[in-house]
PDB file of C-alpha atoms in Angstrom:
ATOM      1  CA  MET A   1     110.467 103.640  92.909  1.00 89.00           C
ATOM      2  CA  THR A   2     106.770 103.065  93.422  1.00 96.00           C
ATOM      3  CA  LEU A   3     104.533 103.820  90.465  1.00 98.00           C
ATOM      4  CA  LEU A   4     100.965 104.937  90.139  1.00 98.00           C
ATOM      5  CA  VAL A   5     100.153 103.967  86.561  1.00 98.00           C
ATOM      6  CA  GLY A   6      97.697 106.233  84.787  1.00 97.00           C
ATOM      7  CA  THR A   7      94.721 105.119  82.754  1.00 95.00           C
ATOM      8  CA  SER A   8      96.425 106.080  79.498  1.00 94.00           C
ATOM      9  CA  VAL A   9      99.250 103.585  80.032  1.00 96.00           C
ATOM     10  CA  TRP A  10      97.004 100.767  81.262  1.00 95.00           C
ATOM     11  CA  SER A  11      94.727 101.303  78.277  1.00 92.00           C
ATOM     12  CA  LEU A  12      97.624 100.939  75.844  1.00 91.00           C
ATOM     13  CA  ALA A  13      98.965  97.899  77.709  1.00 91.00           C
ATOM     14  CA  PHE A  14      95.606  96.087  77.608  1.00 87.00           C
ATOM     15  CA  ARG A  15      94.954  96.701  73.909  1.00 80.00           C
ATOM     16  CA  ARG A  16      94.779  93.497  71.923  1.00 69.00           C
ATOM     17  CA  ASP A  17      94.516  95.075  68.477  1.00 71.00           C
ATOM     18  CA  ALA A  18      98.000  96.602  68.443  1.00 68.00           C
ATOM     19  CA  PRO A  19     101.444  95.449  69.524  1.00 69.00           C
ATOM     20  CA  VAL A  20     102.649  96.759  72.862  1.00 71.00           C
ATOM     21  CA  SER A  21     104.908  99.717  72.245  1.00 76.00           C
ATOM     22  CA  GLY A  22     105.744 103.128  73.575  1.00 90.00           C
ATOM     23  CA  PRO A  23     108.227 103.909  76.323  1.00 95.00           C
ATOM     24  CA  GLU A  24     105.550 104.161  79.025  1.00 96.00           C
ATOM     25  CA  VAL A  25     104.128 100.702  78.293  1.00 94.00           C
ATOM     26  CA  LEU A  26     107.630  99.263  78.158  1.00 93.00           C
ATOM     27  CA  ALA A  27     108.369 100.938  81.517  1.00 95.00           C
ATOM     28  CA  LEU A  28     105.219  99.336  82.941  1.00 95.00           C
ATOM     29  CA  GLN A  29     106.325  95.921  81.672  1.00 93.00           C
ATOM     30  CA  ALA A  30     109.800  96.447  83.143  1.00 94.00           C
ATOM     31  CA  ALA A  31     108.293  97.440  86.498  1.00 95.00           C
ATOM     32  CA  ILE A  32     106.064  94.370  86.564  1.00 94.00           C
ATOM     33  CA  ASN A  33     108.877  92.027  85.502  1.00 94.00           C
ATOM     34  CA  GLY A  34     111.338  93.683  87.885  1.00 94.00           C
ATOM     35  CA  GLY A  35     109.050  93.435  90.872  1.00 91.00           C
ATOM     36  CA  ASP A  36     108.717  97.203  91.320  1.00 94.00           C
ATOM     37  CA  ALA A  37     105.811  98.368  93.433  1.00 96.00           C
ATOM     38  CA  ILE A  38     102.753  99.466  91.462  1.00 98.00           C
ATOM     39  CA  VAL A  39      99.659 100.929  93.082  1.00 97.00           C
ATOM     40  CA  THR A  40      96.342 102.126  91.753  1.00 97.00           C
ATOM     41  CA  THR A  41      93.212 103.929  92.793  1.00 97.00           C
ATOM     42  CA  GLY A  42      89.526 103.396  92.106  1.00 96.00           C
ATOM     43  CA  LEU A  43      89.522 106.368  89.749  1.00 95.00           C
ATOM     44  CA  VAL A  44      91.993 104.690  87.393  1.00 97.00           C
ATOM     45  CA  LEU A  45      90.136 101.390  87.590  1.00 96.00           C
ATOM     46  CA  GLN A  46      86.815 103.080  86.821  1.00 95.00           C
ATOM     47  CA  GLU A  47      88.216 105.035  83.868  1.00 95.00           C
ATOM     48  CA  LEU A  48      89.777 101.874  82.486  1.00 94.00           C
ATOM     49  CA  LEU A  49      86.602  99.814  82.841  1.00 94.00           C
ATOM     50  CA  GLN A  50      84.592 102.547  81.127  1.00 94.00           C
ATOM     51  CA  GLY A  51      86.883 102.232  78.110  1.00 89.00           C
ATOM     52  CA  PHE A  52      86.500  98.487  77.601  1.00 84.00           C
ATOM     53  CA  ALA A  53      83.018  97.216  76.741  1.00 80.00           C
ATOM     54  CA  SER A  54      83.330  93.435  76.620  1.00 88.00           C
ATOM     55  CA  PRO A  55      82.544  91.350  79.714  1.00 92.00           C
ATOM     56  CA  ARG A  56      85.729  89.354  79.144  1.00 91.00           C
ATOM     57  CA  ALA A  57      87.892  92.498  79.148  1.00 88.00           C
ATOM     58  CA  ARG A  58      86.123  93.735  82.271  1.00 92.00           C
ATOM     59  CA  LYS A  59      86.711  90.450  84.088  1.00 94.00           C
ATOM     60  CA  ASP A  60      90.368  90.408  83.036  1.00 92.00           C
ATOM     61  CA  ILE A  61      90.963  93.988  84.209  1.00 94.00           C
ATOM     62  CA  VAL A  62      89.208  93.508  87.549  1.00 95.00           C
ATOM     63  CA  GLN A  63      91.151  90.298  88.139  1.00 95.00           C
ATOM     64  CA  ARG A  64      94.514  91.902  87.352  1.00 93.00           C
ATOM     65  CA  PHE A  65      93.812  95.000  89.435  1.00 95.00           C
ATOM     66  CA  ALA A  66      92.839  92.876  92.453  1.00 96.00           C
ATOM     67  CA  ALA A  67      96.544  92.205  92.980  1.00 94.00           C
ATOM     68  CA  LEU A  68      97.400  95.914  93.254  1.00 96.00           C
ATOM     69  CA  PRO A  69      97.249  98.003  96.425  1.00 97.00           C
ATOM     70  CA  LEU A  70      94.343 100.438  96.147  1.00 96.00           C
ATOM     71  CA  LEU A  71      94.868 104.018  97.313  1.00 97.00           C
ATOM     72  CA  VAL A  72      91.785 105.694  98.719  1.00 96.00           C
ATOM     73  CA  PRO A  73      91.624 109.494  98.726  1.00 96.00           C
ATOM     74  CA  ASP A  74      91.034 111.118 102.086  1.00 94.00           C
ATOM     75  CA  ARG A  75      91.529 114.834 102.557  1.00 95.00           C
ATOM     76  CA  ASP A  76      93.358 114.715  99.245  1.00 97.00           C
ATOM     77  CA  TYR A  77      90.408 116.481  97.636  1.00 97.00           C
ATOM     78  CA  ILE A  78      91.368 119.724  99.371  1.00 97.00           C
ATOM     79  CA  HIS A  79      94.974 119.562  98.188  1.00 98.00           C
ATOM     80  CA  ALA A  80      93.864 118.487  94.708  1.00 98.00           C
ATOM     81  CA  ALA A  81      91.776 121.651  94.475  1.00 98.00           C
ATOM     82  CA  ASP A  82      94.863 123.648  95.468  1.00 98.00           C
ATOM     83  CA  ILE A  83      96.899 121.933  92.733  1.00 98.00           C
ATOM     84  CA  ARG A  84      94.224 122.668  90.159  1.00 98.00           C
ATOM     85  CA  ASN A  85      94.011 126.322  91.227  1.00 98.00           C
ATOM     86  CA  VAL A  86      97.793 126.812  91.202  1.00 98.00           C
ATOM     87  CA  CYS A  87      98.008 125.253  87.751  1.00 98.00           C
ATOM     88  CA  ARG A  88      95.106 127.300  86.419  1.00 97.00           C
ATOM     89  CA  ARG A  89      96.729 130.533  87.650  1.00 97.00           C
ATOM     90  CA  ALA A  90      99.877 129.447  85.782  1.00 97.00           C
ATOM     91  CA  GLY A  91      97.877 128.846  82.601  1.00 97.00           C
ATOM     92  CA  VAL A  92      97.910 125.036  82.864  1.00 97.00           C
ATOM     93  CA  GLN A  93      94.573 123.257  82.520  1.00 95.00           C
ATOM     94  CA  ILE A  94      94.323 120.081  84.558  1.00 96.00           C
ATOM     95  CA  GLY A  95      91.093 118.207  85.164  1.00 95.00           C
ATOM     96  CA  THR A  96      89.573 117.452  88.541  1.00 96.00           C
ATOM     97  CA  ILE A  97      90.400 113.733  88.433  1.00 96.00           C
ATOM     98  CA  ASP A  98      93.922 114.407  87.176  1.00 97.00           C
ATOM     99  CA  ALA A  99      94.516 116.858  90.034  1.00 98.00           C
ATOM    100  CA  LEU A 100      93.358 114.208  92.499  1.00 98.00           C
ATOM    101  CA  LEU A 101      95.652 111.579  90.955  1.00 98.00           C
ATOM    102  CA  GLY A 102      98.511 114.054  91.165  1.00 98.00           C
ATOM    103  CA  GLN A 103      97.751 114.740  94.820  1.00 98.00           C
ATOM    104  CA  LEU A 104      97.698 111.028  95.624  1.00 98.00           C
ATOM    105  CA  CYS A 105     101.128 110.701  94.034  1.00 98.00           C
ATOM    106  CA  ILE A 106     102.461 113.634  96.035  1.00 98.00           C
ATOM    107  CA  ARG A 107     101.075 112.422  99.369  1.00 98.00           C
ATOM    108  CA  HIS A 108     102.299 108.843  98.903  1.00 98.00           C
ATOM    109  CA  GLU A 109     105.605 109.882  97.270  1.00 98.00           C
ATOM    110  CA  LEU A 110     104.814 108.004  94.065  1.00 98.00           C
ATOM    111  CA  THR A 111     105.990 108.486  90.516  1.00 98.00           C
ATOM    112  CA  LEU A 112     103.180 108.841  87.997  1.00 98.00           C
ATOM    113  CA  LEU A 113     103.578 106.778  84.839  1.00 98.00           C
ATOM    114  CA  THR A 114     101.405 108.390  82.169  1.00 97.00           C
ATOM    115  CA  THR A 115     101.317 109.406  78.529  1.00 95.00           C
ATOM    116  CA  GLU A 116      99.329 112.572  79.270  1.00 95.00           C
ATOM    117  CA  ALA A 117     101.328 115.784  78.799  1.00 94.00           C
ATOM    118  CA  ASP A 118      99.144 117.815  81.174  1.00 94.00           C
ATOM    119  CA  PHE A 119     100.744 116.030  84.132  1.00 97.00           C
ATOM    120  CA  THR A 120     104.213 117.070  82.996  1.00 96.00           C
ATOM    121  CA  LEU A 121     103.002 120.648  82.720  1.00 96.00           C
ATOM    122  CA  ALA A 122     101.347 120.468  86.144  1.00 97.00           C
ATOM    123  CA  ALA A 123     104.548 119.087  87.686  1.00 98.00           C
ATOM    124  CA  ARG A 124     106.218 122.438  86.962  1.00 97.00           C
ATOM    125  CA  HIS A 125     103.902 124.009  89.538  1.00 97.00           C
ATOM    126  CA  CYS A 126     103.662 121.334  92.251  1.00 97.00           C
ATOM    127  CA  PRO A 127     105.899 118.561  93.643  1.00 98.00           C
ATOM    128  CA  LEU A 128     104.395 115.882  91.391  1.00 98.00           C
ATOM    129  CA  ARG A 129     106.915 113.348  90.076  1.00 98.00           C
ATOM    130  CA  VAL A 130     106.183 112.191  86.534  1.00 98.00           C
ATOM    131  CA  TRP A 131     108.094 109.324  84.947  1.00 97.00           C
ATOM    132  CA  ARG A 132     110.337 110.420  82.104  1.00 93.00           C
ATOM    133  CA  HIS A 133     111.813 108.283  79.368  1.00 83.00           C
ATOM    134  CA  ALA A 134     115.606 108.218  79.554  1.00 75.00           C
ATOM    135  CA  ILE A 135     116.917 109.057  76.121  1.00 65.00           C
TER     136      ILE A 135
END
């Protein structure tokens, strides 16, 4: 399984003021330790960098993300708009960036690792695969 890890999970994983916990962060650690493929996109990197103010954190994040394949949206914007419209008609609110991340996952057949519930709701209306914690 190839993962696109959302900003919410990366943010929790990079926190230094709290112990690493939560099933999504543990799944990220297991993927890294197990050699699973992890990809990212500039949108996730930008959101993450906007959330960490210190130059040291910025340098650390940029350095770590340099090792990850970077997906670049192409005509995905068109399909992302379709996802957003389908979800909106179904009563599910999903943001523009989230719709684009979802579309990237669909096109590249990726599983999205996220803590954000709106992706799970959106996945009911499009072929988005969202990681789920096995209970």
